[in-house]
């Protein structure tokens, strides 16, 4: 029985690593095609931005994450309204 | 009742149980020495031990079983063993010589199959990712924070403008390009 314990420990570690790797790529798989396309377009655009703009957008991202949820929802709503009705 | 057993005469209360154990040899060396020391001094307990030797064998006499009983017992045991051997399933008899290595071999094979399945699964995931986006690096695809960032890029570009339009007082701007980018994004 003693010889099985290290073997079980190794298998356990292996499964843990594999599951974490699979779980990590799961975020991308869960996105719908429209979202994937949007991310791809934004990434391509991002790559062409000058470094100071990239830095600014990173700062804005941090600021966005620090905002209260209700403010974020309101701004998102405003943004979507503008998108639908630019005038 | 011919073999009527004479009642035991009492020993010292403190020693009574120990004397029975002493009689059967079930006590340790120290206890044995204490009892023997006591027996030298106490005639009553000495008599008790003698009586034990006389009475106990009569209380549980060995049953004398006839030879016919043992013959029958042997035949029945052999018949049961044979019956059990016959009842053993064919696959158990077939696998019997492999008992020593079958379990480890099976375990190793199971681990190998599991590893292959997981590797293939991972490759399939990688292929899916590659097909979906050849332009986005893998470290972005596996980072939910990064994905969220690129998903929100449009809104981030116009964040300051949106805040200005909102009734809530906006936080100070972090850069002068806010208005330019925001206006472009909203346009």
PDB file of C-alpha atoms in Angstrom:
ATOM      1  CA  UNK A   1       0.000   0.000   0.000  1.00  0.00           C
ATOM      2  CA  UNK A   2       2.925   2.302   0.730  1.00  0.00           C
ATOM      3  CA  UNK A   3       4.074   2.166  -2.898  1.00  0.00           C
ATOM      4  CA  UNK A   4       0.691   3.375  -4.137  1.00  0.00           C
ATOM      5  CA  UNK A   5       0.815   6.625  -2.141  1.00  0.00           C
ATOM      6  CA  UNK A   6       3.568   8.397  -4.156  1.00  0.00           C
ATOM      7  CA  UNK A   7       1.942   7.194  -7.369  1.00  0.00           C
ATOM      8  CA  UNK A   8      -1.417   8.616  -6.304  1.00  0.00           C
ATOM      9  CA  UNK A   9       0.248  11.891  -5.300  1.00  0.00           C
ATOM     10  CA  UNK A  10       1.924  12.184  -8.726  1.00  0.00           C
ATOM     11  CA  UNK A  11      -1.329  11.444 -10.556  1.00  0.00           C
ATOM     12  CA  UNK A  12      -3.118  13.992  -8.376  1.00  0.00           C
ATOM     13  CA  UNK A  13      -0.571  16.707  -9.172  1.00  0.00           C
ATOM     14  CA  UNK A  14      -0.737  15.864 -12.874  1.00  0.00           C
ATOM     15  CA  UNK A  15      -4.531  16.118 -12.905  1.00  0.00           C
ATOM     16  CA  UNK A  16      -4.413  19.381 -10.970  1.00  0.00           C
ATOM     17  CA  UNK A  17      -1.993  20.979 -13.438  1.00  0.00           C
ATOM     18  CA  UNK A  18      -3.939  19.732 -16.432  1.00  0.00           C
ATOM     19  CA  UNK A  19      -7.256  20.921 -15.067  1.00  0.00           C
ATOM     20  CA  UNK A  20      -5.847  24.378 -14.302  1.00  0.00           C
ATOM     21  CA  UNK A  21      -4.432  24.615 -17.834  1.00  0.00           C
ATOM     22  CA  UNK A  22      -7.759  23.591 -19.326  1.00  0.00           C
ATOM     23  CA  UNK A  23      -9.648  25.957 -17.048  1.00  0.00           C
ATOM     24  CA  UNK A  24      -7.400  28.854 -18.054  1.00  0.00           C
ATOM     25  CA  UNK A  25      -8.203  28.482 -21.751  1.00  0.00           C
ATOM     26  CA  UNK A  26     -11.840  28.013 -20.889  1.00  0.00           C
ATOM     27  CA  UNK A  27     -12.439  31.767 -20.620  1.00  0.00           C
ATOM     28  CA  UNK A  28     -11.772  32.215 -24.326  1.00  0.00           C
ATOM     29  CA  UNK A  29     -13.828  29.168 -25.301  1.00  0.00           C
ATOM     30  CA  UNK A  30     -16.812  30.464 -23.364  1.00  0.00           C
ATOM     31  CA  UNK A  31     -16.982  33.669 -25.424  1.00  0.00           C
ATOM     32  CA  UNK A  32     -19.417  33.816 -28.326  1.00  0.00           C
ATOM     33  CA  UNK A  33     -18.113  34.484 -31.872  1.00  0.00           C
ATOM     34  CA  UNK A  34     -19.198  38.132 -31.755  1.00  0.00           C
ATOM     35  CA  UNK A  35     -17.237  38.742 -28.576  1.00  0.00           C
ATOM     36  CA  UNK A  36     -14.227  36.894 -29.961  1.00  0.00           C
ATOM     37  CA  UNK A  37     -14.321  39.031 -33.081  1.00  0.00           C
ATOM     38  CA  UNK A  38     -14.571  42.203 -31.024  1.00  0.00           C
ATOM     39  CA  UNK A  39     -11.598  41.200 -28.891  1.00  0.00           C
ATOM     40  CA  UNK A  40      -9.566  40.330 -31.971  1.00  0.00           C
ATOM     41  CA  UNK A  41     -10.336  43.665 -33.638  1.00  0.00           C
ATOM     42  CA  UNK A  42      -9.577  45.586 -30.455  1.00  0.00           C
ATOM     43  CA  UNK A  43      -6.341  43.696 -29.955  1.00  0.00           C
ATOM     44  CA  UNK A  44      -5.206  44.460 -33.490  1.00  0.00           C
ATOM     45  CA  UNK A  45      -6.085  48.112 -32.969  1.00  0.00           C
ATOM     46  CA  UNK A  46      -4.292  48.115 -29.609  1.00  0.00           C
ATOM     47  CA  UNK A  47      -1.116  46.795 -31.189  1.00  0.00           C
ATOM     48  CA  UNK A  48      -0.966  49.779 -33.513  1.00  0.00           C
ATOM     49  CA  UNK A  49      -1.441  52.362 -30.753  1.00  0.00           C
ATOM     50  CA  UNK A  50       1.515  54.480 -29.603  1.00  0.00           C
ATOM     51  CA  UNK A  51       2.963  53.532 -26.195  1.00  0.00           C
ATOM     52  CA  UNK A  52       1.543  56.596 -24.392  1.00  0.00           C
ATOM     53  CA  UNK A  53      -1.979  55.733 -25.551  1.00  0.00           C
ATOM     54  CA  UNK A  54      -1.503  52.166 -24.397  1.00  0.00           C
ATOM     55  CA  UNK A  55      -0.388  53.417 -21.032  1.00  0.00           C
ATOM     56  CA  UNK A  56      -3.333  55.762 -20.816  1.00  0.00           C
ATOM     57  CA  UNK A  57      -5.774  52.979 -21.620  1.00  0.00           C
ATOM     58  CA  UNK A  58      -4.204  50.776 -18.952  1.00  0.00           C
ATOM     59  CA  UNK A  59      -4.732  53.595 -16.462  1.00  0.00           C
ATOM     60  CA  UNK A  60      -8.310  53.978 -17.593  1.00  0.00           C
ATOM     61  CA  UNK A  61      -8.792  50.243 -17.154  1.00  0.00           C
ATOM     62  CA  UNK A  62      -7.548  50.468 -13.567  1.00  0.00           C
ATOM     63  CA  UNK A  63      -9.833  53.415 -12.946  1.00  0.00           C
ATOM     64  CA  UNK A  64     -12.765  51.551 -14.500  1.00  0.00           C
ATOM     65  CA  UNK A  65     -12.155  48.591 -12.203  1.00  0.00           C
ATOM     66  CA  UNK A  66     -12.082  50.852  -9.171  1.00  0.00           C
ATOM     67  CA  UNK A  67     -15.460  52.420 -10.033  1.00  0.00           C
ATOM     68  CA  UNK A  68     -18.564  51.312  -8.158  1.00  0.00           C
ATOM     69  CA  UNK A  69     -20.662  48.782 -10.027  1.00  0.00           C
ATOM     70  CA  UNK A  70     -23.652  51.106 -10.419  1.00  0.00           C
ATOM     71  CA  UNK A  71     -21.469  53.794 -12.021  1.00  0.00           C
ATOM     72  CA  UNK A  72     -19.995  51.271 -14.402  1.00  0.00           C
ATOM     73  CA  UNK A  73     -23.461  50.064 -15.360  1.00  0.00           C
ATOM     74  CA  UNK A  74     -24.605  53.623 -15.955  1.00  0.00           C
ATOM     75  CA  UNK A  75     -21.606  54.482 -18.142  1.00  0.00           C
ATOM     76  CA  UNK A  76     -21.993  51.236 -20.063  1.00  0.00           C
ATOM     77  CA  UNK A  77     -25.627  52.058 -20.651  1.00  0.00           C
ATOM     78  CA  UNK A  78     -24.724  55.561 -21.834  1.00  0.00           C
ATOM     79  CA  UNK A  79     -22.073  54.162 -24.146  1.00  0.00           C
ATOM     80  CA  UNK A  80     -24.525  51.657 -25.672  1.00  0.00           C
ATOM     81  CA  UNK A  81     -27.125  54.396 -26.103  1.00  0.00           C
ATOM     82  CA  UNK A  82     -24.592  56.507 -27.985  1.00  0.00           C
ATOM     83  CA  UNK A  83     -23.661  53.535 -30.142  1.00  0.00           C
ATOM     84  CA  UNK A  84     -27.280  52.860 -31.065  1.00  0.00           C
ATOM     85  CA  UNK A  85     -28.216  56.507 -31.509  1.00  0.00           C
ATOM     86  CA  UNK A  86     -25.172  58.652 -32.332  1.00  0.00           C
ATOM     87  CA  UNK A  87     -27.270  61.824 -32.701  1.00  0.00           C
TER      88      UNK A  87
ATOM     89  CA  UNK B   1     -23.552 -36.534  39.570  1.00  0.00           C
ATOM     90  CA  UNK B   2     -20.420 -38.459  40.465  1.00  0.00           C
ATOM     91  CA  UNK B   3     -18.007 -35.682  39.610  1.00  0.00           C
ATOM     92  CA  UNK B   4     -19.446 -33.180  41.966  1.00  0.00           C
ATOM     93  CA  UNK B   5     -16.959 -30.334  42.387  1.00  0.00           C
ATOM     94  CA  UNK B   6     -16.152 -29.275  45.931  1.00  0.00           C
ATOM     95  CA  UNK B   7     -16.559 -25.521  46.434  1.00  0.00           C
ATOM     96  CA  UNK B   8     -13.409 -23.419  46.536  1.00  0.00           C
ATOM     97  CA  UNK B   9     -12.400 -21.998  49.841  1.00  0.00           C
ATOM     98  CA  UNK B  10     -11.921 -18.253  49.704  1.00  0.00           C
ATOM     99  CA  UNK B  11      -8.556 -16.606  49.282  1.00  0.00           C
ATOM    100  CA  UNK B  12      -7.566 -13.103  50.328  1.00  0.00           C
ATOM    101  CA  UNK B  13      -9.902 -10.692  48.532  1.00  0.00           C
ATOM    102  CA  UNK B  14      -7.031  -8.607  47.128  1.00  0.00           C
ATOM    103  CA  UNK B  15      -5.349 -11.643  45.624  1.00  0.00           C
ATOM    104  CA  UNK B  16      -8.261 -13.760  44.452  1.00  0.00           C
ATOM    105  CA  UNK B  17      -8.298 -12.613  40.791  1.00  0.00           C
ATOM    106  CA  UNK B  18      -4.518 -12.474  40.600  1.00  0.00           C
ATOM    107  CA  UNK B  19      -4.294 -16.034  41.878  1.00  0.00           C
ATOM    108  CA  UNK B  20      -6.464 -17.299  39.025  1.00  0.00           C
ATOM    109  CA  UNK B  21      -4.243 -15.494  36.528  1.00  0.00           C
ATOM    110  CA  UNK B  22      -1.197 -16.880  38.329  1.00  0.00           C
ATOM    111  CA  UNK B  23      -2.633 -20.363  37.999  1.00  0.00           C
ATOM    112  CA  UNK B  24      -3.038 -19.933  34.233  1.00  0.00           C
ATOM    113  CA  UNK B  25       0.374 -18.208  33.926  1.00  0.00           C
ATOM    114  CA  UNK B  26      -1.241 -15.020  32.583  1.00  0.00           C
ATOM    115  CA  UNK B  27       0.527 -12.525  34.838  1.00  0.00           C
ATOM    116  CA  UNK B  28       3.751 -10.581  34.416  1.00  0.00           C
ATOM    117  CA  UNK B  29       7.031 -11.334  36.155  1.00  0.00           C
ATOM    118  CA  UNK B  30       6.592  -8.613  38.779  1.00  0.00           C
ATOM    119  CA  UNK B  31       3.057  -9.738  39.655  1.00  0.00           C
ATOM    120  CA  UNK B  32       4.196 -13.323  39.751  1.00  0.00           C
ATOM    121  CA  UNK B  33       6.963 -12.474  42.202  1.00  0.00           C
ATOM    122  CA  UNK B  34       4.520 -10.561  44.429  1.00  0.00           C
ATOM    123  CA  UNK B  35       2.058 -13.448  44.428  1.00  0.00           C
ATOM    124  CA  UNK B  36       4.745 -16.018  45.175  1.00  0.00           C
ATOM    125  CA  UNK B  37       5.986 -13.877  48.041  1.00  0.00           C
ATOM    126  CA  UNK B  38       2.425 -13.702  49.354  1.00  0.00           C
ATOM    127  CA  UNK B  39       1.887 -17.458  48.943  1.00  0.00           C
ATOM    128  CA  UNK B  40       4.875 -18.152  51.171  1.00  0.00           C
ATOM    129  CA  UNK B  41       3.225 -16.171  53.959  1.00  0.00           C
ATOM    130  CA  UNK B  42      -0.476 -17.002  53.365  1.00  0.00           C
ATOM    131  CA  UNK B  43      -1.574 -20.613  53.759  1.00  0.00           C
ATOM    132  CA  UNK B  44      -5.146 -19.797  52.811  1.00  0.00           C
ATOM    133  CA  UNK B  45      -4.128 -18.485  49.386  1.00  0.00           C
ATOM    134  CA  UNK B  46      -1.735 -21.412  48.937  1.00  0.00           C
ATOM    135  CA  UNK B  47      -4.650 -23.758  49.500  1.00  0.00           C
ATOM    136  CA  UNK B  48      -6.730 -21.730  47.067  1.00  0.00           C
ATOM    137  CA  UNK B  49      -4.147 -22.235  44.330  1.00  0.00           C
ATOM    138  CA  UNK B  50      -4.020 -25.965  45.089  1.00  0.00           C
ATOM    139  CA  UNK B  51      -7.802 -26.121  44.889  1.00  0.00           C
ATOM    140  CA  UNK B  52      -7.738 -24.336  41.554  1.00  0.00           C
ATOM    141  CA  UNK B  53      -5.490 -27.081  40.225  1.00  0.00           C
ATOM    142  CA  UNK B  54      -7.993 -29.638  41.442  1.00  0.00           C
ATOM    143  CA  UNK B  55     -11.280 -27.914  40.555  1.00  0.00           C
ATOM    144  CA  UNK B  56     -10.715 -26.104  37.242  1.00  0.00           C
ATOM    145  CA  UNK B  57      -9.800 -29.180  35.151  1.00  0.00           C
ATOM    146  CA  UNK B  58     -13.021 -30.803  36.329  1.00  0.00           C
ATOM    147  CA  UNK B  59     -15.099 -27.751  35.401  1.00  0.00           C
ATOM    148  CA  UNK B  60     -14.021 -27.808  31.777  1.00  0.00           C
ATOM    149  CA  UNK B  61     -13.090 -31.376  30.945  1.00  0.00           C
ATOM    150  CA  UNK B  62     -11.776 -32.035  27.442  1.00  0.00           C
ATOM    151  CA  UNK B  63     -14.499 -33.604  25.360  1.00  0.00           C
ATOM    152  CA  UNK B  64     -13.536 -37.042  24.231  1.00  0.00           C
ATOM    153  CA  UNK B  65     -14.734 -37.302  20.644  1.00  0.00           C
ATOM    154  CA  UNK B  66     -14.889 -40.641  18.889  1.00  0.00           C
ATOM    155  CA  UNK B  67     -12.662 -41.331  15.847  1.00  0.00           C
ATOM    156  CA  UNK B  68     -15.794 -41.592  13.678  1.00  0.00           C
ATOM    157  CA  UNK B  69     -16.492 -37.907  14.372  1.00  0.00           C
ATOM    158  CA  UNK B  70     -13.024 -36.838  13.164  1.00  0.00           C
ATOM    159  CA  UNK B  71     -13.313 -39.020  10.059  1.00  0.00           C
ATOM    160  CA  UNK B  72     -16.634 -37.458   9.201  1.00  0.00           C
ATOM    161  CA  UNK B  73     -15.266 -33.961   9.930  1.00  0.00           C
ATOM    162  CA  UNK B  74     -12.344 -34.538   7.548  1.00  0.00           C
ATOM    163  CA  UNK B  75     -14.614 -35.841   4.763  1.00  0.00           C
ATOM    164  CA  UNK B  76     -16.976 -32.867   5.091  1.00  0.00           C
ATOM    165  CA  UNK B  77     -14.123 -30.351   5.025  1.00  0.00           C
ATOM    166  CA  UNK B  78     -12.586 -31.915   1.925  1.00  0.00           C
ATOM    167  CA  UNK B  79     -15.976 -31.990   0.180  1.00  0.00           C
ATOM    168  CA  UNK B  80     -16.513 -28.272   0.927  1.00  0.00           C
ATOM    169  CA  UNK B  81     -13.062 -27.357  -0.386  1.00  0.00           C
ATOM    170  CA  UNK B  82     -13.687 -29.266  -3.611  1.00  0.00           C
ATOM    171  CA  UNK B  83     -17.072 -27.636  -4.032  1.00  0.00           C
ATOM    172  CA  UNK B  84     -15.545 -24.190  -3.586  1.00  0.00           C
ATOM    173  CA  UNK B  85     -12.842 -24.912  -6.166  1.00  0.00           C
ATOM    174  CA  UNK B  86     -15.492 -26.013  -8.670  1.00  0.00           C
ATOM    175  CA  UNK B  87     -17.569 -22.910  -8.019  1.00  0.00           C
ATOM    176  CA  UNK B  88     -14.656 -20.580  -8.804  1.00  0.00           C
ATOM    177  CA  UNK B  89     -15.416 -18.761 -12.055  1.00  0.00           C
ATOM    178  CA  UNK B  90     -13.419 -19.576 -15.188  1.00  0.00           C
ATOM    179  CA  UNK B  91     -11.950 -16.101 -15.518  1.00  0.00           C
ATOM    180  CA  UNK B  92     -10.661 -16.105 -11.938  1.00  0.00           C
ATOM    181  CA  UNK B  93      -8.860 -19.398 -12.562  1.00  0.00           C
ATOM    182  CA  UNK B  94      -7.538 -18.020 -15.857  1.00  0.00           C
ATOM    183  CA  UNK B  95      -6.280 -14.833 -14.198  1.00  0.00           C
ATOM    184  CA  UNK B  96      -4.859 -16.563 -11.120  1.00  0.00           C
ATOM    185  CA  UNK B  97      -1.265 -16.855 -12.463  1.00  0.00           C
ATOM    186  CA  UNK B  98      -1.298 -13.140 -13.347  1.00  0.00           C
ATOM    187  CA  UNK B  99      -2.358 -11.904  -9.909  1.00  0.00           C
ATOM    188  CA  UNK B 100       1.161 -10.706  -9.116  1.00  0.00           C
ATOM    189  CA  UNK B 101       1.500  -8.218 -11.953  1.00  0.00           C
ATOM    190  CA  UNK B 102      -2.054  -7.670 -13.212  1.00  0.00           C
ATOM    191  CA  UNK B 103      -2.982  -4.827 -10.846  1.00  0.00           C
ATOM    192  CA  UNK B 104       0.196  -2.739 -11.407  1.00  0.00           C
ATOM    193  CA  UNK B 105      -0.027  -3.345 -15.158  1.00  0.00           C
ATOM    194  CA  UNK B 106      -3.652  -2.314 -15.256  1.00  0.00           C
ATOM    195  CA  UNK B 107      -2.875   0.798 -13.163  1.00  0.00           C
ATOM    196  CA  UNK B 108      -0.019   1.812 -15.454  1.00  0.00           C
ATOM    197  CA  UNK B 109      -2.154   1.312 -18.554  1.00  0.00           C
ATOM    198  CA  UNK B 110      -4.954   3.396 -17.037  1.00  0.00           C
ATOM    199  CA  UNK B 111      -2.545   6.243 -16.212  1.00  0.00           C
ATOM    200  CA  UNK B 112      -1.074   6.103 -19.718  1.00  0.00           C
ATOM    201  CA  UNK B 113      -4.534   6.264 -21.324  1.00  0.00           C
ATOM    202  CA  UNK B 114      -5.481   9.162 -19.069  1.00  0.00           C
ATOM    203  CA  UNK B 115      -2.308  11.049 -19.980  1.00  0.00           C
ATOM    204  CA  UNK B 116      -2.891  10.510 -23.717  1.00  0.00           C
ATOM    205  CA  UNK B 117      -6.509  11.669 -23.459  1.00  0.00           C
ATOM    206  CA  UNK B 118      -5.502  14.805 -21.577  1.00  0.00           C
ATOM    207  CA  UNK B 119      -2.687  15.614 -24.002  1.00  0.00           C
ATOM    208  CA  UNK B 120      -5.015  15.172 -26.990  1.00  0.00           C
ATOM    209  CA  UNK B 121      -7.654  17.301 -25.282  1.00  0.00           C
ATOM    210  CA  UNK B 122      -5.102  20.035 -24.635  1.00  0.00           C
ATOM    211  CA  UNK B 123      -3.938  19.913 -28.232  1.00  0.00           C
ATOM    212  CA  UNK B 124      -7.514  20.234 -29.374  1.00  0.00           C
ATOM    213  CA  UNK B 125      -7.964  23.281 -27.142  1.00  0.00           C
ATOM    214  CA  UNK B 126      -4.760  24.786 -28.498  1.00  0.00           C
ATOM    215  CA  UNK B 127      -5.926  24.125 -32.059  1.00  0.00           C
ATOM    216  CA  UNK B 128      -9.251  25.763 -31.316  1.00  0.00           C
ATOM    217  CA  UNK B 129      -7.494  28.779 -29.884  1.00  0.00           C
ATOM    218  CA  UNK B 130      -5.119  29.009 -32.843  1.00  0.00           C
ATOM    219  CA  UNK B 131      -7.936  28.727 -35.331  1.00  0.00           C
ATOM    220  CA  UNK B 132     -10.024  31.280 -33.509  1.00  0.00           C
ATOM    221  CA  UNK B 133      -7.344  33.875 -33.319  1.00  0.00           C
ATOM    222  CA  UNK B 134      -3.948  33.629 -34.833  1.00  0.00           C
ATOM    223  CA  UNK B 135      -3.242  37.233 -33.994  1.00  0.00           C
ATOM    224  CA  UNK B 136      -3.838  37.201 -30.249  1.00  0.00           C
ATOM    225  CA  UNK B 137      -1.031  35.716 -28.161  1.00  0.00           C
ATOM    226  CA  UNK B 138      -1.841  32.738 -25.936  1.00  0.00           C
ATOM    227  CA  UNK B 139      -1.000  34.623 -22.734  1.00  0.00           C
ATOM    228  CA  UNK B 140      -3.860  37.012 -23.518  1.00  0.00           C
ATOM    229  CA  UNK B 141      -6.275  34.217 -24.377  1.00  0.00           C
ATOM    230  CA  UNK B 142      -5.760  32.413 -21.089  1.00  0.00           C
ATOM    231  CA  UNK B 143      -5.990  35.580 -18.972  1.00  0.00           C
ATOM    232  CA  UNK B 144      -9.589  36.512 -18.234  1.00  0.00           C
ATOM    233  CA  UNK B 145      -8.516  39.991 -17.077  1.00  0.00           C
ATOM    234  CA  UNK B 146      -6.784  40.669 -20.398  1.00  0.00           C
ATOM    235  CA  UNK B 147      -9.762  39.383 -22.346  1.00  0.00           C
ATOM    236  CA  UNK B 148     -12.040  41.657 -20.385  1.00  0.00           C
ATOM    237  CA  UNK B 149      -9.695  44.559 -21.017  1.00  0.00           C
ATOM    238  CA  UNK B 150      -9.747  44.105 -24.783  1.00  0.00           C
ATOM    239  CA  UNK B 151     -13.478  43.580 -24.709  1.00  0.00           C
ATOM    240  CA  UNK B 152     -13.883  46.907 -22.906  1.00  0.00           C
ATOM    241  CA  UNK B 153     -11.367  48.821 -25.001  1.00  0.00           C
ATOM    242  CA  UNK B 154     -14.055  50.890 -26.791  1.00  0.00           C
ATOM    243  CA  UNK B 155     -15.620  52.049 -23.575  1.00  0.00           C
ATOM    244  CA  UNK B 156     -12.220  52.805 -22.030  1.00  0.00           C
ATOM    245  CA  UNK B 157     -11.324  55.080 -24.901  1.00  0.00           C
ATOM    246  CA  UNK B 158     -14.372  57.211 -24.256  1.00  0.00           C
ATOM    247  CA  UNK B 159     -14.490  56.828 -20.507  1.00  0.00           C
ATOM    248  CA  UNK B 160     -13.722  60.450 -19.643  1.00  0.00           C
ATOM    249  CA  UNK B 161     -16.228  61.759 -22.172  1.00  0.00           C
ATOM    250  CA  UNK B 162     -18.891  59.433 -20.830  1.00  0.00           C
ATOM    251  CA  UNK B 163     -18.153  60.562 -17.293  1.00  0.00           C
ATOM    252  CA  UNK B 164     -18.405  64.174 -18.334  1.00  0.00           C
ATOM    253  CA  UNK B 165     -21.822  63.515 -19.802  1.00  0.00           C
ATOM    254  CA  UNK B 166     -22.931  61.585 -16.780  1.00  0.00           C
ATOM    255  CA  UNK B 167     -24.514  63.379 -13.877  1.00  0.00           C
ATOM    256  CA  UNK B 168     -21.943  61.890 -11.522  1.00  0.00           C
ATOM    257  CA  UNK B 169     -18.908  64.116 -11.026  1.00  0.00           C
ATOM    258  CA  UNK B 170     -16.090  62.506 -13.034  1.00  0.00           C
ATOM    259  CA  UNK B 171     -12.727  61.616 -11.523  1.00  0.00           C
ATOM    260  CA  UNK B 172      -9.772  63.707 -12.720  1.00  0.00           C
ATOM    261  CA  UNK B 173      -8.515  62.809 -16.161  1.00  0.00           C
ATOM    262  CA  UNK B 174      -5.376  60.803 -16.370  1.00  0.00           C
ATOM    263  CA  UNK B 175      -4.372  61.995 -19.802  1.00  0.00           C
ATOM    264  CA  UNK B 176      -5.145  64.651 -22.360  1.00  0.00           C
ATOM    265  CA  UNK B 177      -5.923  62.158 -25.082  1.00  0.00           C
ATOM    266  CA  UNK B 178      -9.220  61.264 -23.384  1.00  0.00           C
ATOM    267  CA  UNK B 179     -11.343  63.742 -25.257  1.00  0.00           C
ATOM    268  CA  UNK B 180      -9.786  62.999 -28.606  1.00  0.00           C
ATOM    269  CA  UNK B 181     -10.199  59.206 -28.234  1.00  0.00           C
ATOM    270  CA  UNK B 182     -13.579  59.445 -26.561  1.00  0.00           C
ATOM    271  CA  UNK B 183     -15.026  61.639 -29.227  1.00  0.00           C
ATOM    272  CA  UNK B 184     -13.671  59.335 -31.915  1.00  0.00           C
ATOM    273  CA  UNK B 185     -15.072  56.230 -30.231  1.00  0.00           C
ATOM    274  CA  UNK B 186     -18.483  57.736 -29.736  1.00  0.00           C
ATOM    275  CA  UNK B 187     -18.534  59.022 -33.286  1.00  0.00           C
TER     276      UNK B 187
END
